[in-house]
Amino acid sequence: MEYRRLPHGNEMIGVIGLGSASIGTARIDTAAKTVEAAFKGGINYFDLASSGPNAFYACGEVLKDVREKIHYQIHFGADYSEGKYGWTTDPDTIRKSVEWQLDTLSTDYIDFGFIHCIDEEKDLHTMEENGIIPLIVKLKKEGIIHHIGLSTHTPSIAERILDMDIIDMLMFSINPCYDYTKGEFGIGTNSERMNLYRRCEKEGVGISVMKAFAGGQLLDAKLSPFGKALTKNQLIQYALDRPGVITVLPGAASPEEVNEVLSFFDSEETEKDYSEIGQFKADDAKGRCVYCNHCQPCPARLDIALINKYYDLAKAGDELAKEHYISLGRHASECLGCGHCSARCPFEVNQYQRMMEIAEYFGI
Ligand code: SF4
Ligand code: SF4
């Protein structure tokens, strides 16, 4: 496992966590074995927007003795009182549900208290007016919630919450078909989505990624809006390369599926290379670096992806990005202008020209 630090805190979070959609309605013994395999594999971040209550029974049983080593995302707005997942903005139901979740998990604190699944402005108003957002803020002041989060699929809603300056983590759906607005489910243009990721990085708000495989759609050529399947390794790497991302939360229905996802760390770089999505790109993504590093090797040994990422972040107003750029071993000014990268870039980035632009911008 590799870990990334939460910017608004000191928590070190595994870059792969566990989503609970698959174990929520699995048999409890299977769910428990899955959670156990995840913890043994180094996973320390568990999302609990689950499809059903069994994820809570399993986590409560398996993780109660290692509680301080793990982090839970608990959702204010997910309800399990009917024995399956339900979404609600009713304040009494939310309060009772959170009490039940904490009891079942054998815990009395919440690492990440999430405003759950808000995709429309009217629902955001409701959660403010019904007292749930003020309640979450109060629980944070009291130390019961350590960090506030929001889960949404809608960039404009995420921007609204970022304006309120209360969240430390955003749970957002990220995969190539949503980012390139292919298929039915992605919300927001490529630019809106990239601007959101950059804003999160700039403001120190981590992103936990849901739907990295687009609900399995992208793993199946018949279902994929690109007409071609991608692998879990490619999609995990894609999500981890977006600015702001701390962790990706794939679902797993069994210990075997957990181990399959964790085999990402033993995979070759070529197996994680997702640059073939360059063939599927949306028009507004043409000529934009997606930080995939497919253009390597660079004879000047420049980390082309990282140089481009810091440049984009600096232009978006991230004050730390310049320091990060300067601390790199090699800089855009060392570009030899060989053009190898531009020739290999599936996204039609004129990288040599960009390196000159970057060198001028940072003065190095
Ligand atoms: S220049 Fe192209 S190939 Fe290189 S990192 Fe950017 S998008 Fe990927
Ligand atoms: S043009 Fe510059 S950045 Fe691109 S491969 Fe050549 S030396 Fe590296």
mmCIF file of C-alpha atoms and ligand atoms in Angstrom:
data_model
loop_
_atom_site.group_PDB
_atom_site.id
_atom_site.type_symbol
_atom_site.label_atom_id
_atom_site.label_comp_id
_atom_site.label_asym_id
_atom_site.label_seq_id
_atom_site.Cartn_x
_atom_site.Cartn_y
_atom_site.Cartn_z
ATOM 1 C CA MET A 1 0.000 0.000 0.000
ATOM 2 C CA GLU A 2 1.068 3.552 -0.638
ATOM 3 C CA TYR A 3 -0.261 6.347 1.524
ATOM 4 C CA ARG A 4 -1.038 10.020 0.903
ATOM 5 C CA ARG A 5 -1.347 12.646 3.607
ATOM 6 C CA LEU A 6 -4.661 14.434 4.053
ATOM 7 C CA PRO A 7 -3.799 18.116 3.496
ATOM 8 C CA HIS A 8 -6.089 19.382 6.308
ATOM 9 C CA GLY A 9 -4.759 16.921 8.871
ATOM 10 C CA ASN A 10 -2.016 14.439 9.481
ATOM 11 C CA GLU A 11 -3.820 11.270 8.517
ATOM 12 C CA MET A 12 -1.948 9.012 6.119
ATOM 13 C CA ILE A 13 -4.563 7.430 3.880
ATOM 14 C CA GLY A 14 -4.036 4.411 1.646
ATOM 15 C CA VAL A 15 -4.315 5.306 -2.041
ATOM 16 C CA ILE A 16 -6.690 2.373 -2.404
ATOM 17 C CA GLY A 17 -9.555 2.165 0.073
ATOM 18 C CA LEU A 18 -12.664 0.021 0.154
ATOM 19 C CA GLY A 19 -16.066 1.028 -1.143
ATOM 20 C CA SER A 20 -18.910 -0.860 0.474
ATOM 21 C CA ALA A 21 -21.497 -1.130 -2.295
ATOM 22 C CA SER A 22 -20.705 -4.801 -2.907
ATOM 23 C CA ILE A 23 -20.518 -5.987 0.710
ATOM 24 C CA GLY A 24 -23.602 -4.143 1.934
ATOM 25 C CA THR A 25 -25.928 -6.880 0.759
ATOM 26 C CA ALA A 26 -23.445 -9.793 0.767
ATOM 27 C CA ARG A 27 -23.657 -12.528 3.401
ATOM 28 C CA ILE A 28 -22.213 -11.206 6.639
ATOM 29 C CA ASP A 29 -19.455 -13.852 6.796
ATOM 30 C CA THR A 30 -18.387 -13.015 3.216
ATOM 31 C CA ALA A 31 -18.513 -9.286 3.975
ATOM 32 C CA ALA A 32 -16.410 -9.836 7.112
ATOM 33 C CA LYS A 33 -13.783 -11.868 5.232
ATOM 34 C CA THR A 34 -13.641 -9.138 2.579
ATOM 35 C CA VAL A 35 -13.103 -6.417 5.177
ATOM 36 C CA GLU A 36 -10.461 -8.550 6.890
ATOM 37 C CA ALA A 37 -8.595 -9.074 3.595
ATOM 38 C CA ALA A 38 -8.733 -5.329 2.962
ATOM 39 C CA PHE A 39 -7.263 -4.463 6.361
ATOM 40 C CA LYS A 40 -4.573 -7.148 6.040
ATOM 41 C CA GLY A 41 -3.702 -5.736 2.609
ATOM 42 C CA GLY A 42 -3.012 -2.295 4.113
ATOM 43 C CA ILE A 43 -6.355 -0.643 3.391
ATOM 44 C CA ASN A 44 -7.130 1.864 6.139
ATOM 45 C CA TYR A 45 -9.917 3.906 4.523
ATOM 46 C CA PHE A 46 -13.454 2.522 4.406
ATOM 47 C CA ASP A 47 -16.386 4.263 2.795
ATOM 48 C CA LEU A 48 -19.747 3.390 4.288
ATOM 49 C CA ALA A 49 -22.229 4.663 1.742
ATOM 50 C CA SER A 50 -23.217 1.044 1.491
ATOM 51 C CA SER A 51 -25.877 -0.827 -0.440
ATOM 52 C CA GLY A 52 -27.079 -2.400 2.804
ATOM 53 C CA PRO A 53 -26.470 -2.865 6.527
ATOM 54 C CA ASN A 54 -24.120 -5.852 6.342
ATOM 55 C CA ALA A 55 -21.098 -3.651 5.629
ATOM 56 C CA PHE A 56 -21.611 -2.083 9.070
ATOM 57 C CA TYR A 57 -21.948 -5.436 10.844
ATOM 58 C CA ALA A 58 -18.814 -6.693 9.065
ATOM 59 C CA CYS A 59 -16.704 -3.582 9.766
ATOM 60 C CA GLY A 60 -17.948 -3.417 13.367
ATOM 61 C CA GLU A 61 -16.941 -7.009 13.960
ATOM 62 C CA VAL A 62 -13.614 -7.088 12.126
ATOM 63 C CA LEU A 63 -12.264 -3.593 12.761
ATOM 64 C CA LYS A 64 -13.415 -2.789 16.298
ATOM 65 C CA ASP A 65 -10.044 -3.729 17.830
ATOM 66 C CA VAL A 66 -8.043 -1.703 15.296
ATOM 67 C CA ARG A 67 -10.366 1.275 15.250
ATOM 68 C CA GLU A 68 -7.610 3.861 15.739
ATOM 69 C CA LYS A 69 -5.732 2.544 12.694
ATOM 70 C CA ILE A 70 -8.556 3.044 10.234
ATOM 71 C CA HIS A 71 -10.764 5.830 8.890
ATOM 72 C CA TYR A 72 -14.489 5.697 8.206
ATOM 73 C CA GLN A 73 -16.525 7.845 5.848
ATOM 74 C CA ILE A 74 -19.963 8.006 7.511
ATOM 75 C CA HIS A 75 -22.791 9.518 5.494
ATOM 76 C CA PHE A 76 -25.444 11.849 6.906
ATOM 77 C CA GLY A 77 -28.303 11.014 4.576
ATOM 78 C CA ALA A 78 -27.820 7.267 4.081
ATOM 79 C CA ASP A 79 -30.462 5.251 5.919
ATOM 80 C CA TYR A 80 -30.620 1.502 6.582
ATOM 81 C CA SER A 81 -33.733 1.295 8.772
ATOM 82 C CA GLU A 82 -35.619 -0.704 6.093
ATOM 83 C CA GLY A 83 -32.808 -3.265 5.844
ATOM 84 C CA LYS A 84 -31.397 -1.764 2.665
ATOM 85 C CA TYR A 85 -29.896 1.534 1.528
ATOM 86 C CA GLY A 86 -32.189 4.546 1.369
ATOM 87 C CA TRP A 87 -31.368 8.208 0.695
ATOM 88 C CA THR A 88 -33.024 10.776 2.920
ATOM 89 C CA THR A 89 -32.931 14.438 3.908
ATOM 90 C CA ASP A 90 -35.299 13.912 6.846
ATOM 91 C CA PRO A 91 -33.365 15.145 9.903
ATOM 92 C CA ASP A 92 -34.809 12.684 12.447
ATOM 93 C CA THR A 93 -34.141 9.713 10.170
ATOM 94 C CA ILE A 94 -30.599 10.960 9.575
ATOM 95 C CA ARG A 95 -29.898 11.369 13.305
ATOM 96 C CA LYS A 96 -31.249 7.888 14.100
ATOM 97 C CA SER A 97 -29.347 6.352 11.199
ATOM 98 C CA VAL A 98 -26.020 7.877 12.282
ATOM 99 C CA GLU A 99 -26.602 6.621 15.851
ATOM 100 C CA TRP A 100 -27.298 3.145 14.492
ATOM 101 C CA GLN A 101 -24.206 3.255 12.262
ATOM 102 C CA LEU A 102 -21.944 4.248 15.177
ATOM 103 C CA ASP A 103 -23.441 1.591 17.476
ATOM 104 C CA THR A 104 -23.055 -1.104 14.848
ATOM 105 C CA LEU A 105 -19.472 -0.059 14.149
ATOM 106 C CA SER A 106 -18.710 -0.055 17.900
ATOM 107 C CA THR A 107 -17.353 3.453 17.765
ATOM 108 C CA ASP A 108 -18.176 6.849 19.223
ATOM 109 C CA TYR A 109 -16.436 9.093 16.707
ATOM 110 C CA ILE A 110 -16.510 9.743 12.980
ATOM 111 C CA ASP A 111 -13.321 10.266 10.996
ATOM 112 C CA PHE A 112 -15.102 11.789 8.024
ATOM 113 C CA GLY A 113 -18.700 12.947 8.432
ATOM 114 C CA PHE A 114 -20.192 13.302 4.973
ATOM 115 C CA ILE A 115 -23.076 15.374 3.684
ATOM 116 C CA HIS A 116 -24.399 12.531 1.611
ATOM 117 C CA CYS A 117 -25.029 12.433 -2.113
ATOM 118 C CA ILE A 118 -26.158 15.956 -2.906
ATOM 119 C CA ASP A 119 -26.474 16.480 -6.647
ATOM 120 C CA GLU A 120 -29.002 19.290 -6.815
ATOM 121 C CA GLU A 121 -29.108 22.799 -5.408
ATOM 122 C CA LYS A 122 -32.526 22.251 -3.797
ATOM 123 C CA ASP A 123 -31.205 19.285 -1.788
ATOM 124 C CA LEU A 124 -28.268 21.344 -0.598
ATOM 125 C CA HIS A 125 -30.724 24.024 0.626
ATOM 126 C CA THR A 126 -32.748 21.347 2.380
ATOM 127 C CA MET A 127 -29.685 19.998 4.194
ATOM 128 C CA GLU A 128 -28.849 23.539 5.343
ATOM 129 C CA GLU A 129 -32.396 24.406 6.390
ATOM 130 C CA ASN A 130 -33.202 21.090 8.072
ATOM 131 C CA GLY A 131 -30.233 21.594 10.406
ATOM 132 C CA ILE A 132 -28.088 18.697 9.146
ATOM 133 C CA ILE A 133 -25.195 20.777 7.812
ATOM 134 C CA PRO A 134 -25.178 22.914 11.006
ATOM 135 C CA LEU A 135 -25.312 19.660 13.029
ATOM 136 C CA ILE A 136 -22.291 18.257 11.170
ATOM 137 C CA VAL A 137 -20.382 21.518 11.758
ATOM 138 C CA LYS A 138 -21.312 21.409 15.475
ATOM 139 C CA LEU A 139 -20.213 17.764 15.811
ATOM 140 C CA LYS A 140 -16.888 18.714 14.291
ATOM 141 C CA LYS A 141 -16.451 21.521 16.847
ATOM 142 C CA GLU A 142 -17.219 18.984 19.592
ATOM 143 C CA GLY A 143 -14.590 16.582 18.220
ATOM 144 C CA ILE A 144 -17.056 13.808 17.402
ATOM 145 C CA ILE A 145 -16.493 14.358 13.685
ATOM 146 C CA HIS A 146 -12.832 14.866 12.783
ATOM 147 C CA HIS A 147 -13.339 16.028 9.200
ATOM 148 C CA ILE A 148 -16.347 17.075 7.140
ATOM 149 C CA GLY A 149 -16.914 15.719 3.656
ATOM 150 C CA LEU A 150 -19.389 15.932 0.804
ATOM 151 C CA SER A 151 -20.325 13.248 -1.680
ATOM 152 C CA THR A 152 -21.640 14.458 -5.015
ATOM 153 C CA HIS A 153 -21.489 13.768 -8.754
ATOM 154 C CA THR A 154 -22.058 17.413 -9.682
ATOM 155 C CA PRO A 155 -19.144 19.869 -10.036
ATOM 156 C CA SER A 156 -21.329 22.963 -9.419
ATOM 157 C CA ILE A 157 -22.540 21.519 -6.075
ATOM 158 C CA ALA A 158 -18.977 20.688 -5.074
ATOM 159 C CA GLU A 159 -17.977 24.275 -5.917
ATOM 160 C CA ARG A 160 -20.832 25.605 -3.756
ATOM 161 C CA ILE A 161 -19.669 23.566 -0.765
ATOM 162 C CA LEU A 162 -16.043 24.567 -1.353
ATOM 163 C CA ASP A 163 -17.235 28.193 -1.185
ATOM 164 C CA MET A 164 -18.601 27.430 2.311
ATOM 165 C CA ASP A 165 -15.074 26.418 3.380
ATOM 166 C CA ILE A 166 -16.195 23.574 5.649
ATOM 167 C CA ILE A 167 -15.012 20.367 3.966
ATOM 168 C CA ASP A 168 -11.708 18.501 4.094
ATOM 169 C CA MET A 169 -12.693 15.667 1.741
ATOM 170 C CA LEU A 170 -14.811 15.493 -1.389
ATOM 171 C CA MET A 171 -16.116 12.143 -2.581
ATOM 172 C CA PHE A 172 -16.474 12.507 -6.323
ATOM 173 C CA SER A 173 -17.083 10.158 -9.249
ATOM 174 C CA ILE A 174 -13.970 10.142 -11.450
ATOM 175 C CA ASN A 175 -13.232 8.020 -14.498
ATOM 176 C CA PRO A 176 -12.360 8.758 -18.128
ATOM 177 C CA CYS A 177 -15.903 8.465 -19.482
ATOM 178 C CA TYR A 178 -17.306 10.932 -16.940
ATOM 179 C CA ASP A 179 -14.364 13.300 -17.414
ATOM 180 C CA TYR A 180 -14.687 13.189 -21.202
ATOM 181 C CA THR A 181 -18.480 13.402 -21.036
ATOM 182 C CA LYS A 182 -19.009 10.127 -22.860
ATOM 183 C CA GLY A 183 -22.089 8.109 -21.953
ATOM 184 C CA GLU A 184 -25.039 9.206 -19.873
ATOM 185 C CA PHE A 185 -23.783 9.588 -16.345
ATOM 186 C CA GLY A 186 -20.928 12.086 -16.190
ATOM 187 C CA ILE A 187 -21.941 15.570 -15.040
ATOM 188 C CA GLY A 188 -20.062 18.719 -16.075
ATOM 189 C CA THR A 189 -17.715 19.414 -18.961
ATOM 190 C CA ASN A 190 -14.115 18.253 -19.040
ATOM 191 C CA SER A 191 -13.001 21.795 -18.130
ATOM 192 C CA GLU A 192 -15.421 22.100 -15.211
ATOM 193 C CA ARG A 193 -14.303 18.779 -13.819
ATOM 194 C CA MET A 194 -10.574 19.491 -14.197
ATOM 195 C CA ASN A 195 -11.028 22.938 -12.628
ATOM 196 C CA LEU A 196 -12.751 21.294 -9.672
ATOM 197 C CA TYR A 197 -9.885 18.823 -9.115
ATOM 198 C CA ARG A 198 -7.371 21.670 -9.300
ATOM 199 C CA ARG A 199 -9.379 23.778 -6.878
ATOM 200 C CA CYS A 200 -9.467 20.877 -4.402
ATOM 201 C CA GLU A 201 -5.697 20.446 -4.622
ATOM 202 C CA LYS A 202 -5.164 24.187 -4.263
ATOM 203 C CA GLU A 203 -7.431 24.457 -1.210
ATOM 204 C CA GLY A 204 -6.132 21.294 0.434
ATOM 205 C CA VAL A 205 -9.387 19.408 0.087
ATOM 206 C CA GLY A 206 -8.691 15.727 -0.582
ATOM 207 C CA ILE A 207 -10.725 13.751 -3.090
ATOM 208 C CA SER A 208 -11.873 10.195 -2.424
ATOM 209 C CA VAL A 209 -12.892 8.653 -5.710
ATOM 210 C CA MET A 210 -16.098 6.729 -6.252
ATOM 211 C CA LYS A 211 -17.146 5.024 -9.483
ATOM 212 C CA ALA A 212 -13.570 4.712 -10.729
ATOM 213 C CA PHE A 213 -14.771 1.829 -12.958
ATOM 214 C CA ALA A 214 -18.053 3.614 -13.857
ATOM 215 C CA GLY A 215 -19.986 0.879 -12.064
ATOM 216 C CA GLY A 216 -18.137 -1.755 -14.123
ATOM 217 C CA GLN A 217 -19.176 -0.166 -17.429
ATOM 218 C CA LEU A 218 -15.599 0.676 -18.381
ATOM 219 C CA LEU A 219 -14.392 -2.870 -17.702
ATOM 220 C CA ASP A 220 -16.666 -4.302 -20.382
ATOM 221 C CA ALA A 221 -16.243 -3.441 -24.068
ATOM 222 C CA LYS A 222 -19.968 -4.004 -24.709
ATOM 223 C CA LEU A 223 -20.999 -1.527 -22.019
ATOM 224 C CA SER A 224 -18.185 0.991 -22.285
ATOM 225 C CA PRO A 225 -19.163 4.275 -24.008
ATOM 226 C CA PHE A 226 -15.717 4.035 -25.661
ATOM 227 C CA GLY A 227 -16.587 0.613 -27.141
ATOM 228 C CA LYS A 228 -13.453 -0.784 -25.555
ATOM 229 C CA ALA A 229 -12.693 -2.202 -22.132
ATOM 230 C CA LEU A 230 -10.107 -0.699 -19.825
ATOM 231 C CA THR A 231 -8.556 -2.541 -16.871
ATOM 232 C CA LYS A 232 -8.904 -1.873 -13.160
ATOM 233 C CA ASN A 233 -5.189 -1.007 -13.018
ATOM 234 C CA GLN A 234 -5.562 1.621 -15.751
ATOM 235 C CA LEU A 235 -8.610 3.162 -14.109
ATOM 236 C CA ILE A 236 -7.073 3.267 -10.630
ATOM 237 C CA GLN A 237 -3.967 4.941 -12.038
ATOM 238 C CA TYR A 238 -6.102 7.400 -14.016
ATOM 239 C CA ALA A 239 -7.972 8.437 -10.858
ATOM 240 C CA LEU A 240 -4.785 8.673 -8.777
ATOM 241 C CA ASP A 241 -3.222 10.988 -11.356
ATOM 242 C CA ARG A 242 -5.998 13.606 -11.077
ATOM 243 C CA PRO A 243 -5.020 16.604 -8.920
ATOM 244 C CA GLY A 244 -6.372 16.490 -5.365
ATOM 245 C CA VAL A 245 -7.004 12.753 -5.297
ATOM 246 C CA ILE A 246 -6.008 10.999 -2.062
ATOM 247 C CA THR A 247 -7.684 7.624 -2.413
ATOM 248 C CA VAL A 248 -9.696 5.490 -4.826
ATOM 249 C CA LEU A 249 -12.493 3.391 -3.368
ATOM 250 C CA PRO A 250 -13.301 0.369 -5.522
ATOM 251 C CA GLY A 251 -15.953 -2.026 -4.296
ATOM 252 C CA ALA A 252 -15.039 -5.676 -3.727
ATOM 253 C CA ALA A 253 -17.420 -8.549 -3.016
ATOM 254 C CA SER A 254 -14.877 -11.087 -1.739
ATOM 255 C CA PRO A 255 -11.301 -11.402 -0.434
ATOM 256 C CA GLU A 256 -10.279 -12.469 -3.959
ATOM 257 C CA GLU A 257 -11.636 -9.228 -5.396
ATOM 258 C CA VAL A 258 -9.807 -7.231 -2.728
ATOM 259 C CA ASN A 259 -6.565 -8.979 -3.635
ATOM 260 C CA GLU A 260 -7.196 -8.386 -7.335
ATOM 261 C CA VAL A 261 -7.514 -4.651 -6.734
ATOM 262 C CA LEU A 262 -4.438 -4.614 -4.490
ATOM 263 C CA SER A 263 -2.393 -6.369 -7.178
ATOM 264 C CA PHE A 264 -2.224 -2.853 -8.644
ATOM 265 C CA PHE A 265 0.886 -2.344 -6.497
ATOM 266 C CA ASP A 266 2.660 -5.329 -8.076
ATOM 267 C CA SER A 267 1.734 -4.394 -11.639
ATOM 268 C CA GLU A 268 4.128 -3.121 -14.260
ATOM 269 C CA GLU A 269 3.894 0.531 -15.271
ATOM 270 C CA THR A 270 2.832 -0.591 -18.753
ATOM 271 C CA GLU A 271 -0.213 -2.327 -17.246
ATOM 272 C CA LYS A 272 -1.277 0.942 -15.601
ATOM 273 C CA ASP A 273 -0.714 3.097 -18.706
ATOM 274 C CA TYR A 274 -4.130 4.490 -19.617
ATOM 275 C CA SER A 275 -2.975 6.713 -22.451
ATOM 276 C CA GLU A 276 -5.083 4.757 -24.949
ATOM 277 C CA ILE A 277 -7.987 6.904 -23.755
ATOM 278 C CA GLY A 278 -6.395 9.572 -25.958
ATOM 279 C CA GLN A 279 -8.303 7.926 -28.819
ATOM 280 C CA PHE A 280 -11.590 8.573 -27.024
ATOM 281 C CA LYS A 281 -11.025 12.143 -25.977
ATOM 282 C CA ALA A 282 -13.618 14.859 -26.138
ATOM 283 C CA ASP A 283 -12.893 17.834 -28.363
ATOM 284 C CA ASP A 284 -12.434 20.139 -25.399
ATOM 285 C CA ALA A 285 -9.782 17.800 -23.987
ATOM 286 C CA LYS A 286 -7.624 17.897 -27.127
ATOM 287 C CA GLY A 287 -4.195 19.419 -26.539
ATOM 288 C CA ARG A 288 -4.493 19.203 -22.735
ATOM 289 C CA CYS A 289 -1.990 17.208 -20.747
ATOM 290 C CA VAL A 290 -3.680 14.543 -18.586
ATOM 291 C CA TYR A 291 -0.415 13.681 -16.747
ATOM 292 C CA CYS A 292 -0.295 10.105 -18.017
ATOM 293 C CA ASN A 293 3.480 10.076 -18.740
ATOM 294 C CA HIS A 294 2.938 8.030 -21.890
ATOM 295 C CA CYS A 295 5.368 10.370 -23.647
ATOM 296 C CA GLN A 296 8.316 9.013 -21.620
ATOM 297 C CA PRO A 297 11.203 8.423 -21.924
ATOM 298 C CA CYS A 298 12.434 11.988 -22.135
ATOM 299 C CA PRO A 299 16.123 12.232 -23.059
ATOM 300 C CA ALA A 300 16.464 15.187 -20.664
ATOM 301 C CA ARG A 301 14.930 12.983 -17.940
ATOM 302 C CA LEU A 302 12.149 15.462 -17.228
ATOM 303 C CA ASP A 303 9.125 14.243 -15.283
ATOM 304 C CA ILE A 304 6.815 15.581 -17.965
ATOM 305 C CA ALA A 305 3.549 14.717 -16.184
ATOM 306 C CA LEU A 306 4.534 16.273 -12.867
ATOM 307 C CA ILE A 307 5.947 19.409 -14.502
ATOM 308 C CA ASN A 308 2.648 19.857 -16.327
ATOM 309 C CA LYS A 309 0.573 19.158 -13.227
ATOM 310 C CA TYR A 310 2.436 21.755 -11.124
ATOM 311 C CA TYR A 311 2.137 24.285 -13.945
ATOM 312 C CA ASP A 312 -1.621 23.819 -14.233
ATOM 313 C CA LEU A 313 -2.027 24.006 -10.464
ATOM 314 C CA ALA A 314 0.116 27.149 -10.190
ATOM 315 C CA LYS A 315 -1.952 28.818 -12.903
ATOM 316 C CA ALA A 316 -5.092 27.821 -10.975
ATOM 317 C CA GLY A 317 -3.711 29.753 -7.973
ATOM 318 C CA ASP A 318 -2.156 26.917 -5.934
ATOM 319 C CA GLU A 319 0.609 28.686 -4.026
ATOM 320 C CA LEU A 320 2.417 25.466 -3.084
ATOM 321 C CA ALA A 321 2.668 24.309 -6.690
ATOM 322 C CA LYS A 322 5.574 26.655 -7.477
ATOM 323 C CA GLU A 323 7.581 25.322 -4.514
ATOM 324 C CA HIS A 324 6.853 21.764 -5.592
ATOM 325 C CA TYR A 325 7.950 22.603 -9.109
ATOM 326 C CA ILE A 326 11.166 24.210 -7.939
ATOM 327 C CA SER A 327 11.979 21.217 -5.735
ATOM 328 C CA LEU A 328 11.925 18.915 -8.792
ATOM 329 C CA GLY A 329 15.348 17.656 -9.821
ATOM 330 C CA ARG A 330 14.913 18.815 -13.418
ATOM 331 C CA HIS A 331 12.941 21.671 -14.883
ATOM 332 C CA ALA A 332 11.258 22.676 -18.107
ATOM 333 C CA SER A 333 14.197 24.940 -18.999
ATOM 334 C CA GLU A 334 16.271 21.761 -19.476
ATOM 335 C CA CYS A 335 14.021 20.567 -22.304
ATOM 336 C CA LEU A 336 16.106 19.754 -25.376
ATOM 337 C CA GLY A 337 13.304 20.405 -27.809
ATOM 338 C CA CYS A 338 13.673 16.954 -29.352
ATOM 339 C CA GLY A 339 9.902 16.634 -29.868
ATOM 340 C CA HIS A 340 9.848 12.960 -28.856
ATOM 341 C CA CYS A 341 7.117 13.623 -26.280
ATOM 342 C CA SER A 342 4.839 15.516 -28.679
ATOM 343 C CA ALA A 343 5.118 12.707 -31.212
ATOM 344 C CA ARG A 344 4.104 10.117 -28.606
ATOM 345 C CA CYS A 345 1.342 12.084 -26.916
ATOM 346 C CA PRO A 346 -2.112 10.594 -27.663
ATOM 347 C CA PHE A 347 -3.706 13.823 -26.485
ATOM 348 C CA GLU A 348 -2.028 15.947 -29.163
ATOM 349 C CA VAL A 349 -0.171 18.096 -26.647
ATOM 350 C CA ASN A 350 2.601 20.165 -28.206
ATOM 351 C CA GLN A 351 4.815 19.455 -25.235
ATOM 352 C CA TYR A 352 7.950 21.174 -26.469
ATOM 353 C CA GLN A 353 6.059 24.442 -26.834
ATOM 354 C CA ARG A 354 4.492 23.877 -23.440
ATOM 355 C CA MET A 355 7.896 23.283 -21.826
ATOM 356 C CA MET A 356 9.057 26.661 -23.139
ATOM 357 C CA GLU A 357 5.892 28.259 -21.749
ATOM 358 C CA ILE A 358 6.405 26.538 -18.370
ATOM 359 C CA ALA A 359 10.075 27.546 -18.168
ATOM 360 C CA GLU A 360 9.116 31.137 -18.843
ATOM 361 C CA TYR A 361 6.301 31.044 -16.277
ATOM 362 C CA PHE A 362 8.441 29.681 -13.420
ATOM 363 C CA GLY A 363 11.686 31.305 -14.604
ATOM 364 C CA ILE A 364 13.505 27.982 -14.418
HETATM 365 S S1 SF4 B 1 2.197 15.281 -22.807
HETATM 366 FE FE1 SF4 B 1 0.682 13.770 -23.451
HETATM 367 S S2 SF4 B 1 1.617 11.770 -23.089
HETATM 368 FE FE2 SF4 B 1 2.794 13.269 -21.943
HETATM 369 S S3 SF4 B 1 1.939 13.285 -19.885
HETATM 370 FE FE3 SF4 B 1 0.865 14.874 -21.042
HETATM 371 S S4 SF4 B 1 -0.922 13.887 -21.907
HETATM 372 FE FE4 SF4 B 1 0.439 12.238 -21.256
HETATM 373 S S1 SF4 B 2 10.821 17.862 -26.146
HETATM 374 FE FE1 SF4 B 2 11.707 18.263 -24.134
HETATM 375 S S2 SF4 B 2 10.270 17.343 -22.699
HETATM 376 FE FE2 SF4 B 2 9.837 16.472 -24.698
HETATM 377 S S3 SF4 B 2 11.014 14.555 -24.738
HETATM 378 FE FE3 SF4 B 2 12.254 16.158 -25.714
HETATM 379 S S4 SF4 B 2 13.517 16.965 -24.035
HETATM 380 FE FE4 SF4 B 2 11.852 15.801 -23.074
#
